[in-house]
CSV table of C-alpha atoms in Angstrom, one decimal:
chain,number,residue,atom,x,y,z
A,1,UNK,CA,-181.4,-26.4,9.9
A,2,UNK,CA,-182.1,-25.4,13.5
A,3,UNK,CA,-182.0,-27.4,16.8
A,4,UNK,CA,-184.5,-26.8,19.5
A,5,UNK,CA,-183.1,-27.2,23.2
A,6,UNK,CA,-183.2,-26.1,26.7
A,7,UNK,CA,-181.2,-22.9,27.1
A,8,UNK,CA,-178.1,-22.9,29.0
A,9,UNK,CA,-176.4,-20.0,31.0
A,10,UNK,CA,-174.0,-19.2,27.9
A,11,UNK,CA,-177.2,-18.2,26.0
A,12,UNK,CA,-178.1,-15.4,28.4
A,13,UNK,CA,-176.9,-12.6,26.3
A,14,UNK,CA,-178.7,-13.8,23.2
A,15,UNK,CA,-181.9,-14.6,25.3
A,16,UNK,CA,-181.8,-10.9,26.5
A,17,UNK,CA,-181.6,-9.5,23.0
A,18,UNK,CA,-184.6,-11.6,22.1
A,19,UNK,CA,-186.4,-10.8,25.1
A,20,UNK,CA,-186.0,-7.2,24.2
A,21,UNK,CA,-187.1,-7.7,20.5
A,22,UNK,CA,-190.2,-9.0,22.0
A,23,UNK,CA,-190.8,-6.3,24.4
A,24,UNK,CA,-190.1,-3.6,21.5
A,25,UNK,CA,-187.5,-0.8,21.9
A,26,UNK,CA,-190.5,1.5,22.9
A,27,UNK,CA,-191.5,-0.5,26.0
A,28,UNK,CA,-187.8,-1.1,27.1
A,29,UNK,CA,-187.1,2.5,27.1
A,30,UNK,CA,-190.3,3.1,29.0
A,31,UNK,CA,-189.1,0.4,31.8
A,32,UNK,CA,-185.6,1.6,31.7
A,33,UNK,CA,-186.8,5.1,32.7
A,34,UNK,CA,-185.7,8.7,31.8
A,35,UNK,CA,-182.0,9.1,31.5
A,36,UNK,CA,-181.3,5.6,30.5
A,37,UNK,CA,-180.6,3.9,27.2
A,38,UNK,CA,-181.6,0.4,25.6
A,39,UNK,CA,-178.1,-0.7,26.5
A,40,UNK,CA,-178.7,0.0,30.1
A,41,UNK,CA,-181.9,-2.1,29.9
A,42,UNK,CA,-180.0,-4.9,28.3
A,43,UNK,CA,-177.5,-4.9,30.9
A,44,UNK,CA,-180.5,-5.6,33.2
A,45,UNK,CA,-182.0,-8.4,31.2
A,46,UNK,CA,-178.7,-10.0,30.5
A,47,UNK,CA,-178.1,-10.4,34.3
A,48,UNK,CA,-181.6,-11.7,34.6
A,49,UNK,CA,-181.1,-14.1,31.8
A,50,UNK,CA,-178.1,-15.6,33.4
A,51,UNK,CA,-179.7,-15.8,36.8
A,52,UNK,CA,-180.9,-19.0,38.3
A,53,UNK,CA,-184.1,-17.3,39.6
A,54,UNK,CA,-185.8,-14.8,37.4
A,55,UNK,CA,-188.7,-14.8,34.9
A,56,UNK,CA,-186.2,-14.4,32.3
A,57,UNK,CA,-183.7,-17.0,33.5
A,58,UNK,CA,-182.3,-19.4,31.0
A,59,UNK,CA,-184.0,-22.0,33.1
A,60,UNK,CA,-187.3,-20.7,31.7
A,61,UNK,CA,-186.1,-20.6,28.1
A,62,UNK,CA,-186.0,-22.8,25.2
A,63,UNK,CA,-183.6,-21.7,22.3
A,64,UNK,CA,-183.1,-22.6,18.7
A,65,UNK,CA,-179.5,-23.0,17.5
A,66,UNK,CA,-178.5,-22.7,14.1
A,67,UNK,CA,-175.8,-25.1,12.6
A,68,UNK,CA,-173.0,-23.0,14.1
A,69,UNK,CA,-174.6,-23.1,17.4
A,70,UNK,CA,-175.8,-19.5,17.6
A,71,UNK,CA,-179.1,-18.7,19.0
A,72,UNK,CA,-181.8,-18.0,16.3
A,73,UNK,CA,-184.8,-17.6,18.6
A,74,UNK,CA,-186.1,-18.0,22.1
A,75,UNK,CA,-189.3,-18.5,24.1
A,76,UNK,CA,-189.3,-17.9,27.8
A,77,UNK,CA,-192.4,-19.5,29.7
A,78,UNK,CA,-193.0,-20.5,33.4
A,79,UNK,CA,-195.7,-21.3,35.8
A,80,UNK,CA,-197.8,-18.1,36.3
A,81,UNK,CA,-198.1,-19.0,39.9
A,82,UNK,CA,-194.4,-18.2,40.3
A,83,UNK,CA,-194.6,-14.6,39.0
A,84,UNK,CA,-193.9,-12.9,41.9
A,85,UNK,CA,-191.1,-15.1,43.2
A,86,UNK,CA,-189.4,-14.8,39.6
A,87,UNK,CA,-190.3,-11.2,39.1
A,88,UNK,CA,-188.4,-10.2,42.6
A,89,UNK,CA,-184.8,-10.3,40.8
A,90,UNK,CA,-186.3,-7.7,38.2
A,91,UNK,CA,-187.6,-5.5,41.0
A,92,UNK,CA,-184.1,-5.5,42.8
A,93,UNK,CA,-182.2,-5.5,39.6
A,94,UNK,CA,-184.2,-2.3,38.2
A,95,UNK,CA,-183.7,-0.6,41.5
A,96,UNK,CA,-180.2,-1.2,41.7
A,97,UNK,CA,-179.2,-0.6,38.0
A,98,UNK,CA,-181.9,2.0,36.9
A,99,UNK,CA,-183.0,3.6,40.2
A,100,UNK,CA,-186.6,2.3,39.1
A,101,UNK,CA,-189.4,1.2,41.7
A,102,UNK,CA,-191.5,-1.5,40.0
A,103,UNK,CA,-192.8,-3.1,43.3
A,104,UNK,CA,-196.4,-2.0,42.1
A,105,UNK,CA,-196.2,-3.5,38.6
A,106,UNK,CA,-199.3,-5.0,37.3
A,107,UNK,CA,-199.6,-8.8,36.9
A,108,UNK,CA,-199.2,-10.2,33.3
A,109,UNK,CA,-200.1,-13.8,34.5
A,110,UNK,CA,-201.8,-15.5,37.3
A,111,UNK,CA,-202.1,-18.9,39.1
A,112,UNK,CA,-203.5,-21.6,37.0
A,113,UNK,CA,-201.7,-20.9,33.5
A,114,UNK,CA,-198.6,-21.4,32.1
A,115,UNK,CA,-197.2,-18.0,30.9
A,116,UNK,CA,-195.5,-17.4,27.5
A,117,UNK,CA,-193.7,-14.2,28.6
A,118,UNK,CA,-191.4,-13.5,25.5
A,119,UNK,CA,-191.1,-15.1,22.2
A,120,UNK,CA,-188.8,-13.7,19.3
A,121,UNK,CA,-186.9,-14.8,16.5
A,122,UNK,CA,-183.5,-13.1,15.1
A,123,UNK,CA,-184.5,-11.0,12.1
A,124,UNK,CA,-182.3,-12.8,9.8
A,125,UNK,CA,-184.1,-16.2,10.8
A,126,UNK,CA,-187.8,-15.0,10.4
A,127,UNK,CA,-190.0,-17.1,8.2
A,128,UNK,CA,-188.4,-20.4,8.6
A,129,UNK,CA,-191.3,-21.6,11.2
A,130,UNK,CA,-188.9,-21.1,14.0
A,131,UNK,CA,-191.6,-19.3,16.1
A,132,UNK,CA,-194.1,-22.0,15.5
A,133,UNK,CA,-191.6,-24.6,16.9
A,134,UNK,CA,-190.8,-22.6,19.9
A,135,UNK,CA,-194.3,-21.9,20.8
A,136,UNK,CA,-195.0,-25.8,20.3
A,137,UNK,CA,-192.1,-26.5,22.8
A,138,UNK,CA,-193.7,-24.0,25.2
A,139,UNK,CA,-197.0,-25.6,24.8
A,140,UNK,CA,-195.5,-29.1,25.4
A,141,UNK,CA,-194.3,-27.5,28.8
A,142,UNK,CA,-197.5,-26.3,29.6
A,143,UNK,CA,-199.2,-29.8,28.8
A,144,UNK,CA,-196.6,-31.2,31.1
A,145,UNK,CA,-197.1,-29.1,34.0
A,146,UNK,CA,-200.9,-29.7,33.5
A,147,UNK,CA,-201.8,-25.9,32.9
A,148,UNK,CA,-203.2,-24.2,30.0
A,149,UNK,CA,-200.7,-22.1,28.0
A,150,UNK,CA,-201.3,-18.2,28.1
A,151,UNK,CA,-199.8,-15.1,26.8
A,152,UNK,CA,-200.4,-11.3,26.0
A,153,UNK,CA,-200.4,-10.1,22.4
A,154,UNK,CA,-200.1,-6.6,21.7
A,155,UNK,CA,-203.4,-5.5,19.7
A,156,UNK,CA,-201.2,-3.7,17.1
A,157,UNK,CA,-199.5,-7.0,16.2
A,158,UNK,CA,-202.2,-8.8,14.2
A,159,UNK,CA,-199.5,-11.2,12.7
A,160,UNK,CA,-198.4,-12.7,16.0
A,161,UNK,CA,-202.1,-13.0,17.0
A,162,UNK,CA,-202.7,-15.1,13.8
A,163,UNK,CA,-200.0,-17.3,14.8
A,164,UNK,CA,-201.2,-17.8,18.2
A,165,UNK,CA,-204.7,-18.6,17.2
A,166,UNK,CA,-203.5,-21.0,14.7
A,167,UNK,CA,-202.1,-23.2,17.4
A,168,UNK,CA,-205.2,-23.1,19.3
A,169,UNK,CA,-205.2,-19.9,21.4
A,170,UNK,CA,-208.4,-18.2,22.3
A,171,UNK,CA,-209.3,-14.8,23.2
A,172,UNK,CA,-209.9,-14.5,27.0
A,173,UNK,CA,-209.9,-11.1,27.9
A,174,UNK,CA,-208.3,-7.5,27.4
A,175,UNK,CA,-205.2,-6.2,29.4
A,176,UNK,CA,-202.9,-3.5,29.4
A,177,UNK,CA,-199.3,-4.0,30.1
A,178,UNK,CA,-196.3,-1.9,29.5
A,179,UNK,CA,-198.5,1.0,28.4
A,180,UNK,CA,-199.9,-1.3,25.6
A,181,UNK,CA,-203.4,-2.6,24.8
A,182,UNK,CA,-203.1,-6.3,24.8
A,183,UNK,CA,-205.4,-9.5,24.3
A,184,UNK,CA,-205.0,-12.3,27.0
A,185,UNK,CA,-205.0,-15.3,25.0
A,186,UNK,CA,-205.3,-19.0,26.4
A,187,UNK,CA,-204.8,-22.3,24.9
A,188,UNK,CA,-207.0,-24.7,26.9
A,189,UNK,CA,-205.6,-28.0,27.9
A,190,UNK,CA,-206.3,-30.9,25.6
């Protein structure tokens, strides 16, 4: 039995782990840069998840908790029109902790959509419908904001794309993010 709830600051470390799971180790290492480890990148993402204003902030996360109160899964989503404001913490943190300059990073979302940035479920909790419930919660937030929900899915992840399409997401266009070929999917307002 799991409970879906708004994330709290004390969930930041678990959110960071799940965001990194959603990104993949390859992508995280690419973003961390030469000479840095997954742990170095985790330190950055954990700080951002605990921050008041960042794209990975606990304010932007919905989590599922197991019977013991441990985070089983998380979805991070926000108004795409706020991307630059929210990403500023990532840019500053990456410069400080990793010596990386991401000021020219490509945008993965835009004004006019509710962006589902990251979705992941702990390996031991997969196959229980948790991702489906988290996506529905993010779609509810999009509906409340009167914006279509949108996301990027790696072209090499057909299982995830099937899940998104089963919830009404439709192909919008192709994109590249983090060096990966992606599909931009949008779920129109209903």
